[in-house]
Short mmCIF file of C-alpha atoms and ligand atoms in Angstrom, two decimals:
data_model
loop_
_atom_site.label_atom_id
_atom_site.label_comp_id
_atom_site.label_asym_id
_atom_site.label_seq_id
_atom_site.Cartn_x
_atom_site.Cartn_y
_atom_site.Cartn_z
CA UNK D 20 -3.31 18.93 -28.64
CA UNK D 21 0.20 18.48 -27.66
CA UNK D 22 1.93 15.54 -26.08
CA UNK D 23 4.03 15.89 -23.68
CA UNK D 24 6.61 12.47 -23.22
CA UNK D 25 8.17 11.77 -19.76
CA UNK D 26 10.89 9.47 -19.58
CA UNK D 27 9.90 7.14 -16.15
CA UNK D 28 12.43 4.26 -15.38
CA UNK D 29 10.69 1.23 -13.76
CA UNK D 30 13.15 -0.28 -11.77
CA UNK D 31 12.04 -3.38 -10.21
CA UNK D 32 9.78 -4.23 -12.86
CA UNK D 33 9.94 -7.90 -13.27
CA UNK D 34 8.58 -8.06 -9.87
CA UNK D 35 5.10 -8.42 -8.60
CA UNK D 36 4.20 -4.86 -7.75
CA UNK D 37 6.58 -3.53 -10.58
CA UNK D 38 4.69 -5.37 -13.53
CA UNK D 39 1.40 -5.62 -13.11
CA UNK D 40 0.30 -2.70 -10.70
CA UNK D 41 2.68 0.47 -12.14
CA UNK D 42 3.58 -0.91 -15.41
CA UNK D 43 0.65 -2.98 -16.93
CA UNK D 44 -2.20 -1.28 -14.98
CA UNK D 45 -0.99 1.99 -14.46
CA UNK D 46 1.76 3.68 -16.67
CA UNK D 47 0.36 0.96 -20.08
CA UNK D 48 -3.07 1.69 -19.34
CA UNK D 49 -2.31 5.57 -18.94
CA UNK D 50 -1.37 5.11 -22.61
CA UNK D 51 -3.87 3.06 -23.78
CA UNK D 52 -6.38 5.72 -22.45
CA UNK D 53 -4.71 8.23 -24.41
CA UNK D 54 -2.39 9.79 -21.88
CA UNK D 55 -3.08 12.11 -18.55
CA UNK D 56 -5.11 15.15 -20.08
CA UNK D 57 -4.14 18.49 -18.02
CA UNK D 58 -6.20 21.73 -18.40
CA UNK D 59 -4.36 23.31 -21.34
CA UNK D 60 -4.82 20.77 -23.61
CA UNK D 61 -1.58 18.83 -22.97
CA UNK D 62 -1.08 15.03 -22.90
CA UNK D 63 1.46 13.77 -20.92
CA UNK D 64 3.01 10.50 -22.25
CA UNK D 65 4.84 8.19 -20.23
CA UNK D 66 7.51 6.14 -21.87
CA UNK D 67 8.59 3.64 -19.51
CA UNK D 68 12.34 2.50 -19.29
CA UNK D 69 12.48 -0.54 -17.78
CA UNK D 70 15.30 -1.15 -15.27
CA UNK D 71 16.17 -4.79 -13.59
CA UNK D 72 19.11 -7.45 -12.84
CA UNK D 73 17.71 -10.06 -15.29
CA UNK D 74 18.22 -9.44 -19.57
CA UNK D 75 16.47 -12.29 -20.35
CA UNK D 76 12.77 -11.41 -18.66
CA UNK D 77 13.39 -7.48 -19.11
CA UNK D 78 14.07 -8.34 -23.03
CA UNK D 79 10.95 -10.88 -22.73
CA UNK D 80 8.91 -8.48 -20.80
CA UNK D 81 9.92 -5.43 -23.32
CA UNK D 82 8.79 -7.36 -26.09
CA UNK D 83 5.82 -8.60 -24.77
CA UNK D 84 4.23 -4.81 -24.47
CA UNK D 85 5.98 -3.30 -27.35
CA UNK D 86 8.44 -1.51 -25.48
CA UNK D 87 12.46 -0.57 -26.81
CA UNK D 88 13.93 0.53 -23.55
CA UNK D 89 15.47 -1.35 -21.20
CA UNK D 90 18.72 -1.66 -19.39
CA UNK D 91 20.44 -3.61 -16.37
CA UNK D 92 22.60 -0.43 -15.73
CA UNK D 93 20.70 1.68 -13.14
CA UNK D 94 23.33 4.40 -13.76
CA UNK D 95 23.00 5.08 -17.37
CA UNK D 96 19.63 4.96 -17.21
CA UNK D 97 19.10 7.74 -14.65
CA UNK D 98 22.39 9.64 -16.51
CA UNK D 99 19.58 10.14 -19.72
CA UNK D 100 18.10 13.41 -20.35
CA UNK D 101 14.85 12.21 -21.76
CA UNK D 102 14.14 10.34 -17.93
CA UNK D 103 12.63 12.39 -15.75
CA UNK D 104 11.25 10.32 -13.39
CA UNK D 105 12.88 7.40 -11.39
CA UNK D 106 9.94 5.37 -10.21
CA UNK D 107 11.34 1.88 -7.56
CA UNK D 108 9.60 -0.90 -7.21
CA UNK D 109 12.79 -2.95 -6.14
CA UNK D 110 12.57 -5.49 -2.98
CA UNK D 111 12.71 -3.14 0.15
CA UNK D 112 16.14 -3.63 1.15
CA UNK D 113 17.52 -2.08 -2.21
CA UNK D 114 15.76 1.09 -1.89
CA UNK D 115 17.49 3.62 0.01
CA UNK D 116 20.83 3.11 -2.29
CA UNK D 117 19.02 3.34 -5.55
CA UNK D 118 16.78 6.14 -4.14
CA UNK D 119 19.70 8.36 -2.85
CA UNK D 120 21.62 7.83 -6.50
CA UNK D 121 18.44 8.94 -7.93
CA UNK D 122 18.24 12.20 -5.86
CA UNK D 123 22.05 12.95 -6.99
CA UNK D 124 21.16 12.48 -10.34
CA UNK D 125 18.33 15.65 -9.79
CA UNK D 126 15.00 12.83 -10.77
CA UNK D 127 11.55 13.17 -9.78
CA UNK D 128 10.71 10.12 -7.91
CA UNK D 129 8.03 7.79 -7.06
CA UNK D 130 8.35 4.58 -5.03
CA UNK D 131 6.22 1.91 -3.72
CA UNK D 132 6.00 2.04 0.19
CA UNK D 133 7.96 1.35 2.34
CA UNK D 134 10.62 4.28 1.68
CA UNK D 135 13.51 3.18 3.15
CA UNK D 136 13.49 0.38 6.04
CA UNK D 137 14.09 3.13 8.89
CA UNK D 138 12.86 5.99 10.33
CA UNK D 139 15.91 7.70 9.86
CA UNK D 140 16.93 6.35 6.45
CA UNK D 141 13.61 7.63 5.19
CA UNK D 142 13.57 10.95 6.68
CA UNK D 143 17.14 11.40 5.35
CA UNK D 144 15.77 10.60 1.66
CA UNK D 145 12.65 12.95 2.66
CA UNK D 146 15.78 15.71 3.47
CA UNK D 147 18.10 15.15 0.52
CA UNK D 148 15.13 15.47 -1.64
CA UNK D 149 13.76 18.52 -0.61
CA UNK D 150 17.48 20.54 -0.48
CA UNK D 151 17.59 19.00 -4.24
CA UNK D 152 14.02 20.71 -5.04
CA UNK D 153 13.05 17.63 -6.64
CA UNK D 154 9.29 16.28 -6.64
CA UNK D 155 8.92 13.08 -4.21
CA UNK D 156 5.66 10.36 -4.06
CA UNK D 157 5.03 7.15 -1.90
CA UNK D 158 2.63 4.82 -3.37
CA UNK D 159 -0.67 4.97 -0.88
CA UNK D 160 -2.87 2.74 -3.55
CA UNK D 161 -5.17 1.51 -0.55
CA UNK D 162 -6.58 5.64 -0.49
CA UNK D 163 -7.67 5.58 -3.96
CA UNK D 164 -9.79 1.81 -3.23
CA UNK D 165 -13.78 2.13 -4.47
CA UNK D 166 -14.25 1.01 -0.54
CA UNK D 167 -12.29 3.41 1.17
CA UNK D 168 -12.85 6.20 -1.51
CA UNK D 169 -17.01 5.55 0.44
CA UNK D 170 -15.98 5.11 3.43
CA UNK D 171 -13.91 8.85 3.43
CA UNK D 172 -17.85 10.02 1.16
CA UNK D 173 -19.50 8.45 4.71
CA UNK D 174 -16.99 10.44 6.90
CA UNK D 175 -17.09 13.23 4.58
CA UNK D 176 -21.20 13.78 4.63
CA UNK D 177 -20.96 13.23 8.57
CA UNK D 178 -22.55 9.93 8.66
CA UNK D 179 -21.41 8.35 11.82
CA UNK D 180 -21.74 11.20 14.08
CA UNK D 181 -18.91 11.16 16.34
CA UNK D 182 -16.54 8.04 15.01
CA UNK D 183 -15.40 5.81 17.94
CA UNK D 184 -13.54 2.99 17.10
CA UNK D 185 -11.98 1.21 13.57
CA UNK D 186 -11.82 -2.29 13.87
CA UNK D 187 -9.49 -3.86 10.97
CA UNK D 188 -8.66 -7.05 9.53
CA UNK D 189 -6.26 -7.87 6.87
CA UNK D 190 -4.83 -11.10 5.73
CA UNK D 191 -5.23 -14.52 4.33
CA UNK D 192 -3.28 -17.85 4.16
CA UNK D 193 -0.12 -17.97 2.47
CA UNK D 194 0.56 -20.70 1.61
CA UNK D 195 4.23 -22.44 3.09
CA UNK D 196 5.47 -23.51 -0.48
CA UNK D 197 5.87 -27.33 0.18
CA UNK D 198 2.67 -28.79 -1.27
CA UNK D 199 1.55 -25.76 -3.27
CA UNK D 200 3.83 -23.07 -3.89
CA UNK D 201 3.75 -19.80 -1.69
CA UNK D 202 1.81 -16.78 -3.22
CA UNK D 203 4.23 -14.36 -1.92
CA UNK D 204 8.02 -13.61 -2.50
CA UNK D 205 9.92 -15.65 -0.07
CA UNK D 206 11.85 -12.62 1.14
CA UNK D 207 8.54 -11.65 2.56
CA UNK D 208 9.54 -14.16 5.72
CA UNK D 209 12.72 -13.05 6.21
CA UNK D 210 13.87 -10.02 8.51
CA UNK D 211 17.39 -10.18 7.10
CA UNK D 212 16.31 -9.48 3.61
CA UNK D 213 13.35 -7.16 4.62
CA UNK D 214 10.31 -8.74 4.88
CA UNK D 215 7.96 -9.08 7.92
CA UNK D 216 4.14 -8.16 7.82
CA UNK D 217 4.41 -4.83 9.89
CA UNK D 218 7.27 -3.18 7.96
CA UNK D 219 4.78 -4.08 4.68
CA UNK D 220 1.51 -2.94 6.35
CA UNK D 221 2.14 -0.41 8.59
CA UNK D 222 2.67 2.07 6.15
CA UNK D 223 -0.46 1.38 4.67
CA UNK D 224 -2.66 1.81 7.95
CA UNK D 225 -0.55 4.63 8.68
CA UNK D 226 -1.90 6.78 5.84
CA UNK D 227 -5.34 5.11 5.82
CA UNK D 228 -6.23 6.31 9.20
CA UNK D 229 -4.54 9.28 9.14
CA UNK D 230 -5.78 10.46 6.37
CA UNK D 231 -9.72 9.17 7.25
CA UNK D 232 -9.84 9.49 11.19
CA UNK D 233 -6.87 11.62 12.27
CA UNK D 234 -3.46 11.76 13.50
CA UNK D 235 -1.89 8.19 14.77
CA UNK D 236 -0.55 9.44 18.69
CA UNK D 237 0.23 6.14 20.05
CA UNK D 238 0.48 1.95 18.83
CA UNK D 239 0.36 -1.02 20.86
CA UNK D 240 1.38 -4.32 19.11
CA UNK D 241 2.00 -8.12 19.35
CA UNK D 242 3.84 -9.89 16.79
CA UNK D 243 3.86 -13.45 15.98
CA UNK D 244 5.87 -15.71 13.69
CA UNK D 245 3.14 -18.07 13.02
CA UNK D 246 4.59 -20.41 10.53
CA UNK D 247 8.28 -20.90 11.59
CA UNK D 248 9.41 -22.94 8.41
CA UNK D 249 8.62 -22.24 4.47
CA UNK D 250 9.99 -23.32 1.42
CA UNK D 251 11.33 -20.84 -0.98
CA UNK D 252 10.85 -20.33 -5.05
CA UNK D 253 13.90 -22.75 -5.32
CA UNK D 254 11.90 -25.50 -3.40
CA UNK D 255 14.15 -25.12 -0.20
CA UNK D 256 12.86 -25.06 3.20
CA UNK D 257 14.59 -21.78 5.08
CA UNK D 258 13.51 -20.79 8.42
CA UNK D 259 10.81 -17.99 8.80
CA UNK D 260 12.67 -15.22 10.80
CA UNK D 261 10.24 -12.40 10.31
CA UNK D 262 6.55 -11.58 11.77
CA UNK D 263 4.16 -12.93 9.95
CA UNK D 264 1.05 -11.72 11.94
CA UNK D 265 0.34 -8.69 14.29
CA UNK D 266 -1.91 -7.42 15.91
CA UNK D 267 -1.98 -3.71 16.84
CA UNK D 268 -3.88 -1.05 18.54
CA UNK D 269 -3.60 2.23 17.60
CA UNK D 270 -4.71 5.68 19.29
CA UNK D 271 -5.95 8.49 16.95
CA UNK D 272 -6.96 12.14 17.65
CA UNK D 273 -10.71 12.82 18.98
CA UNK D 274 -10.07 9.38 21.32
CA UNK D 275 -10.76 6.93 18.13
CA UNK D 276 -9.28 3.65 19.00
CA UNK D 277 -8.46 1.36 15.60
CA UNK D 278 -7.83 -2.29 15.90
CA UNK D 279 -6.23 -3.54 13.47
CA UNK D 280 -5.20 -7.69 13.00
CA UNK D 281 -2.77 -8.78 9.81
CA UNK D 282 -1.55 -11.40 9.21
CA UNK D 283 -0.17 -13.96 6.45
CA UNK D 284 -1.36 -17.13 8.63
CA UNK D 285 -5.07 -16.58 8.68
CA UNK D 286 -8.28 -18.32 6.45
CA UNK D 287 -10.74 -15.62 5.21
CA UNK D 288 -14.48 -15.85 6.62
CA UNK D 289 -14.83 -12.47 5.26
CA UNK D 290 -16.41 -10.75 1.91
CA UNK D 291 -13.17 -9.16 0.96
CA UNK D 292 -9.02 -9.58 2.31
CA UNK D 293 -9.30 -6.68 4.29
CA UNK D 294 -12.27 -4.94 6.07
CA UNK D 295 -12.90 -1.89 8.28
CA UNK D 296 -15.80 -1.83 10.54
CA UNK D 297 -15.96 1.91 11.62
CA UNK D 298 -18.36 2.57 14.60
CA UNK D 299 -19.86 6.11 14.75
CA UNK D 300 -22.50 7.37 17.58
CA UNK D 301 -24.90 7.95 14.10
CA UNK D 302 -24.59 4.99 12.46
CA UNK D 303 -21.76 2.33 10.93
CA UNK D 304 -20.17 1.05 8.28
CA UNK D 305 -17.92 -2.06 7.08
CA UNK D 306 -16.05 -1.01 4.23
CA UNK D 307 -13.65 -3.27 1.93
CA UNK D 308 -11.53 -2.99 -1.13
CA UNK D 309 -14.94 -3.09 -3.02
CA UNK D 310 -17.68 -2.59 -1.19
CA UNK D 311 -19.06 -0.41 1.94
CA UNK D 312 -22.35 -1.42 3.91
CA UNK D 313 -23.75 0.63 6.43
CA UNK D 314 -26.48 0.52 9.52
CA UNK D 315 -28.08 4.02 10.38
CA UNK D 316 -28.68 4.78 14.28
CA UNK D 317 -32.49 4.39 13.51
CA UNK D 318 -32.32 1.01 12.12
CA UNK D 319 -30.31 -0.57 14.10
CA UNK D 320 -31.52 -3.82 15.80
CA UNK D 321 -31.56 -4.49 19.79
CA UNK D 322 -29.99 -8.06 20.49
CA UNK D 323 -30.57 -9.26 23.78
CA UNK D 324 -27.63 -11.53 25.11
CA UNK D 325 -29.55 -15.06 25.45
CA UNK D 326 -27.21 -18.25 24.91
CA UNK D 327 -30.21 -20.56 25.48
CA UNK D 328 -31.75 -19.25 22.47
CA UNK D 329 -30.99 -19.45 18.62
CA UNK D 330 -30.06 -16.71 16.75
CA UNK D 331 -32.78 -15.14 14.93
CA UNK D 332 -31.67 -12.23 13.38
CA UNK D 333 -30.24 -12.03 9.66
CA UNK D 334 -27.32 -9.34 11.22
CA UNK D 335 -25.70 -9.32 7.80
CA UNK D 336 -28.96 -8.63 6.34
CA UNK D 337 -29.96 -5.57 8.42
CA UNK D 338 -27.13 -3.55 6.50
CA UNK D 339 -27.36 -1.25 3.37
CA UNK D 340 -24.87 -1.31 0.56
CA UNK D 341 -23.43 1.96 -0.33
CA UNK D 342 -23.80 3.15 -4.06
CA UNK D 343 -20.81 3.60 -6.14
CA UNK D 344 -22.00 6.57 -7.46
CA UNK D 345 -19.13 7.27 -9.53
CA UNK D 346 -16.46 4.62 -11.97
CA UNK D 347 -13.80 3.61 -9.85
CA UNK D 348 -10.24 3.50 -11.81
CA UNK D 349 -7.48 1.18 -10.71
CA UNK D 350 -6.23 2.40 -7.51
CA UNK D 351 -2.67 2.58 -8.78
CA UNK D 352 -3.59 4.33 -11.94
CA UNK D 353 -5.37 7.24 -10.37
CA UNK D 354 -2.03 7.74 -8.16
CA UNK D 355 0.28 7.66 -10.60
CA UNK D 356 -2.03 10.50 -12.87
CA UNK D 357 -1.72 12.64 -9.91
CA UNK D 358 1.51 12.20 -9.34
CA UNK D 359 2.41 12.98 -13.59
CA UNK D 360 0.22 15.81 -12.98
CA UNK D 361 2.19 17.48 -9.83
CA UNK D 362 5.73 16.37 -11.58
CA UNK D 363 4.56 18.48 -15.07
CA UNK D 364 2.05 20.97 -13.90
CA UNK D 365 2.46 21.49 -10.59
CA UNK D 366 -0.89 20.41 -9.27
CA UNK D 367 -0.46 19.86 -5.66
CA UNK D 368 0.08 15.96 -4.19
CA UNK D 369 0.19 15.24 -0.97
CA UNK D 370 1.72 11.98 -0.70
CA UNK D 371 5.42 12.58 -0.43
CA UNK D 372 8.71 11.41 1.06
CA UNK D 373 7.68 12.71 4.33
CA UNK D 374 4.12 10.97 3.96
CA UNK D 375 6.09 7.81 3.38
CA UNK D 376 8.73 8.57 6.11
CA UNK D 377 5.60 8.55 8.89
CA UNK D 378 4.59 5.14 7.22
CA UNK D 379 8.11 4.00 8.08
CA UNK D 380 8.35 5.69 11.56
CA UNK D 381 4.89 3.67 12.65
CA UNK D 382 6.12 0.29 11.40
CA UNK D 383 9.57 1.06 13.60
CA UNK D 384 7.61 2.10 16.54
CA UNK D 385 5.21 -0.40 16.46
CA UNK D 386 7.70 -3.48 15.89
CA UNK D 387 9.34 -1.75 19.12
CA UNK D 388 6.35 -1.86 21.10
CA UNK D 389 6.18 -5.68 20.39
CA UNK D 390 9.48 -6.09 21.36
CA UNK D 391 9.03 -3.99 24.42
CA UNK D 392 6.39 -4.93 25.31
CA UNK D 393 4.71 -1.41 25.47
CA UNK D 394 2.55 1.08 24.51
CA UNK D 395 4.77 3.67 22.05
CA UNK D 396 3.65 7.20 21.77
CA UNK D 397 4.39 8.71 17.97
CA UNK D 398 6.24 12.06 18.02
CA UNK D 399 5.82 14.47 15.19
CA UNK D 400 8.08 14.03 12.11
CA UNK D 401 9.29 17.03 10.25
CA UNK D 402 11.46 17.79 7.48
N1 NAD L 526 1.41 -1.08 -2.50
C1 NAD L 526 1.17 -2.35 -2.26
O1 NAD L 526 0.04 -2.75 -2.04
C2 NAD L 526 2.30 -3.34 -2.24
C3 NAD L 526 2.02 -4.71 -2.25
C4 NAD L 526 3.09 -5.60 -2.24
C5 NAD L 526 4.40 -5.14 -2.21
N2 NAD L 526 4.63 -3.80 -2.19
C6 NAD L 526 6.02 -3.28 -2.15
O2 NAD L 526 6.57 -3.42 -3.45
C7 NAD L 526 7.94 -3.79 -3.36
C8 NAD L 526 8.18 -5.04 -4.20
O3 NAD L 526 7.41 -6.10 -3.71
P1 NAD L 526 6.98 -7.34 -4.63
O4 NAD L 526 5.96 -8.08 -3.85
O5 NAD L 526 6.66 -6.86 -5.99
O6 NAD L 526 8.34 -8.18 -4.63
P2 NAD L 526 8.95 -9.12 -5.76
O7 NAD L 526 9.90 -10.02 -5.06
O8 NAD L 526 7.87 -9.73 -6.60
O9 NAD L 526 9.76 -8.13 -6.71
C9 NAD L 526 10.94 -7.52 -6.29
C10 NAD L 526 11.66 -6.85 -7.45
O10 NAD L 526 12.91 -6.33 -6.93
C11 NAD L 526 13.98 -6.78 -7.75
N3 NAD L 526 15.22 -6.87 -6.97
C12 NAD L 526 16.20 -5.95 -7.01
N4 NAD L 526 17.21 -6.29 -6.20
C13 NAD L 526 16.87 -7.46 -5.62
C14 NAD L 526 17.53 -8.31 -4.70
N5 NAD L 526 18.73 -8.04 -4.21
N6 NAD L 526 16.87 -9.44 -4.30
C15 NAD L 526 15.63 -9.74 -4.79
N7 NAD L 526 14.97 -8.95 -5.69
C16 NAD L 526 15.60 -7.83 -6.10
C17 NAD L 526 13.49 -8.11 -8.33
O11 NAD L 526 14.19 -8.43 -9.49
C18 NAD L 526 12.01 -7.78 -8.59
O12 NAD L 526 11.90 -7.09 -9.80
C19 NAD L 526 8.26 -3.95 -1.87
O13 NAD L 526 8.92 -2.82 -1.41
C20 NAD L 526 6.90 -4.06 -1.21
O14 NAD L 526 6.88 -3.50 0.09
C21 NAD L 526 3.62 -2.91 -2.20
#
């Protein structure tokens, strides 16, 4: 058997998404599962180089998993021979730059969503990638979730007939950092620095329905700055310039209509933080990060609209949890094997710059139709 090492810099890695999705639970546990296997018997072995602003917690966070490289210097890491991957999990705003340097220095690269923070920045990277015939993913972990991953099984065997509508909600309370400290970055809240729930979520629907219902042709959206005022990792209160909640109706092919609510200011009555109720003319399903429950055409009930009377049916009950049928790997993980795989064999991947630039593009038009006060239509976004 031979191994094959890739040299992947992590830049951004002291962060949230940085350390514990891609580096603990994907590219570590890649290796502590023996590497990606590929038909011919090789291995591929990643060796992480870990790239961020801070010695201290990159030294800290090196030693901590064993690891010997890191640097603060962005540009000697990506001048190495042995890298041949520049992976960014950096705040949002710092993307494009590091992105763009990566191109010129002829890298593979993989990058959490979103690309860049426009439209036209990301199609640009999408562009400048291509004419440098370099390999190009967007993280879309939500795809690879045991809930969706039965939901797309559902749509696949033709459960629900003809689907009608997707009716989303996403979100929980976050908290404003004055008598318990915020579970999010700070930079979440602001729109100077980035943040703002429909430049961090829209991607994500955007993939999930396109790639489970069908094209996205139009959005409708209201945004909301619930919380006005939070208090940031340094204890001081800062003004919350950026949307923390939307809500958003979006248009697919075949006439499906998806609803979709976010939002940072909400308190979950719900069995998981987000959940997709997909209604079909056959039958439905509510699927979650976890789980999926359906209700079949022939079982479902007949309620009869009657305030005067108690409720008297178990709804919940009347639904039928969908087998896993299969073991369910980390989300992240799986993504990141497919993505080694199309960087060193060539296997195909799907998920690419211009995947992540119509991520970008629906967050843009969406945030305009708030602002507008409209319904956008989405044109088509090529290369
Ligand atoms: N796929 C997902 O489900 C998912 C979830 C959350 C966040 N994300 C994305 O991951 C990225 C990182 O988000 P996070 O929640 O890990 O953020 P975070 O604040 O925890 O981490 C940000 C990282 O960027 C680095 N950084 C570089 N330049 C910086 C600067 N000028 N200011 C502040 N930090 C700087 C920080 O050191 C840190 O390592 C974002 O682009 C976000 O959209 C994806």
């Amino acid at each position: 058997m031979t191994r094959r090492s890739i040299g992947i810099i992590v830049n951004g890695v002291t962060g949230r998404m940085g350390y514990r999705q891609h580096l603990v639970r994907s590219l570590l546990a890649i290796r502590a599962s023996g590497g990606v296997a590929l038909a011919d018997g090789t291995t591929i072995w990643p060796e992480p180089v870990l790239v961020g602003r801070n010695e201290t917690k990159l030294r800290e966070l090196a030693e901590r998993h064993g690891l010997t490289e890191w640097t603060t210097d962005l540009t000697s890491a990506l001048a190495r021979d042995d890298v041949e991957i520049y992976f960014d999990a950096q705040v949002t705003q710092q993307r494009e730059k590091a992105i763009r340097q990566a191109i010129e220095a002829g890298k593979h690269i993989y990058t959490e969503k979103p690309l860049a923070e426009d439209t036209a920045g990301a199609l640009d990277l999408a562009r400048a990638a291509d004419a440098a015939g370099i390999r190009t993913g967007v993280v879309q972990d939500k795809l690879f979730l045991p809930g969706l991953r039965k939901l797309k099984r559902l749509i696949d065997g033709g459960f629900f007939g003809r689907i009608l509508s997707v009716r989303g909600e996403f979100g929980y309370w976050v908290f404003e950092g004055d008598w318990q400290p915020a579970q999010r970055p700070s930079w979440n809240y602001r729109l100077e620095d980035g943040g703002g729930i429909v430049v961090d979520m829209f991607p994500h629907w955007h993939y999930v329905l396109e790639e489970l219902f069908g094209r996205v042709n139009a959005v409708s959206c209201l945004t909301a700055t619930h919380v006005p005022e939070r208090v940031d990792e340094d204890g001081r209160s800062y003004p919350a310039t950026a949307d923390d909640a939307a809500y958003a109706i979006f248009e697919l092919d075949g006439g499906v209509v998806a609803q979709l609510n976010s939002s940072w200011a909400v308190r979950v009555y719900r069995d998981e933080l987000v959940e997709f109720q997909v209604d079909g003319t056959e039958g439905s399903a509510v699927a979650g990060l976890r789980n999926c429950r359906v209700q079949h055409r022939a079982v479902t009930p007949k309620p009869v609209w009657n305030p005067d009377l108690p409720v008297t049916e178990d709804f919940r009950a009347q639904w039928a949890e969908v087998p896993d049928n299969e073991e369910f790997d980390n989300g992240f993980k799986v993504q990141w094997e497919a993505f080694l795989r199309h960087v060193v064999a060539g296997e195909p991947f799907r998920w690419d710059f211009l995947a992540g630039a119509r991520g970008v593009q629906l967050a843009e038009l969406g945030l305009r139709a708030a602002r507008e006060g409209v319904r956008v239509e989405v044109p088509e976004l090529n290369s």
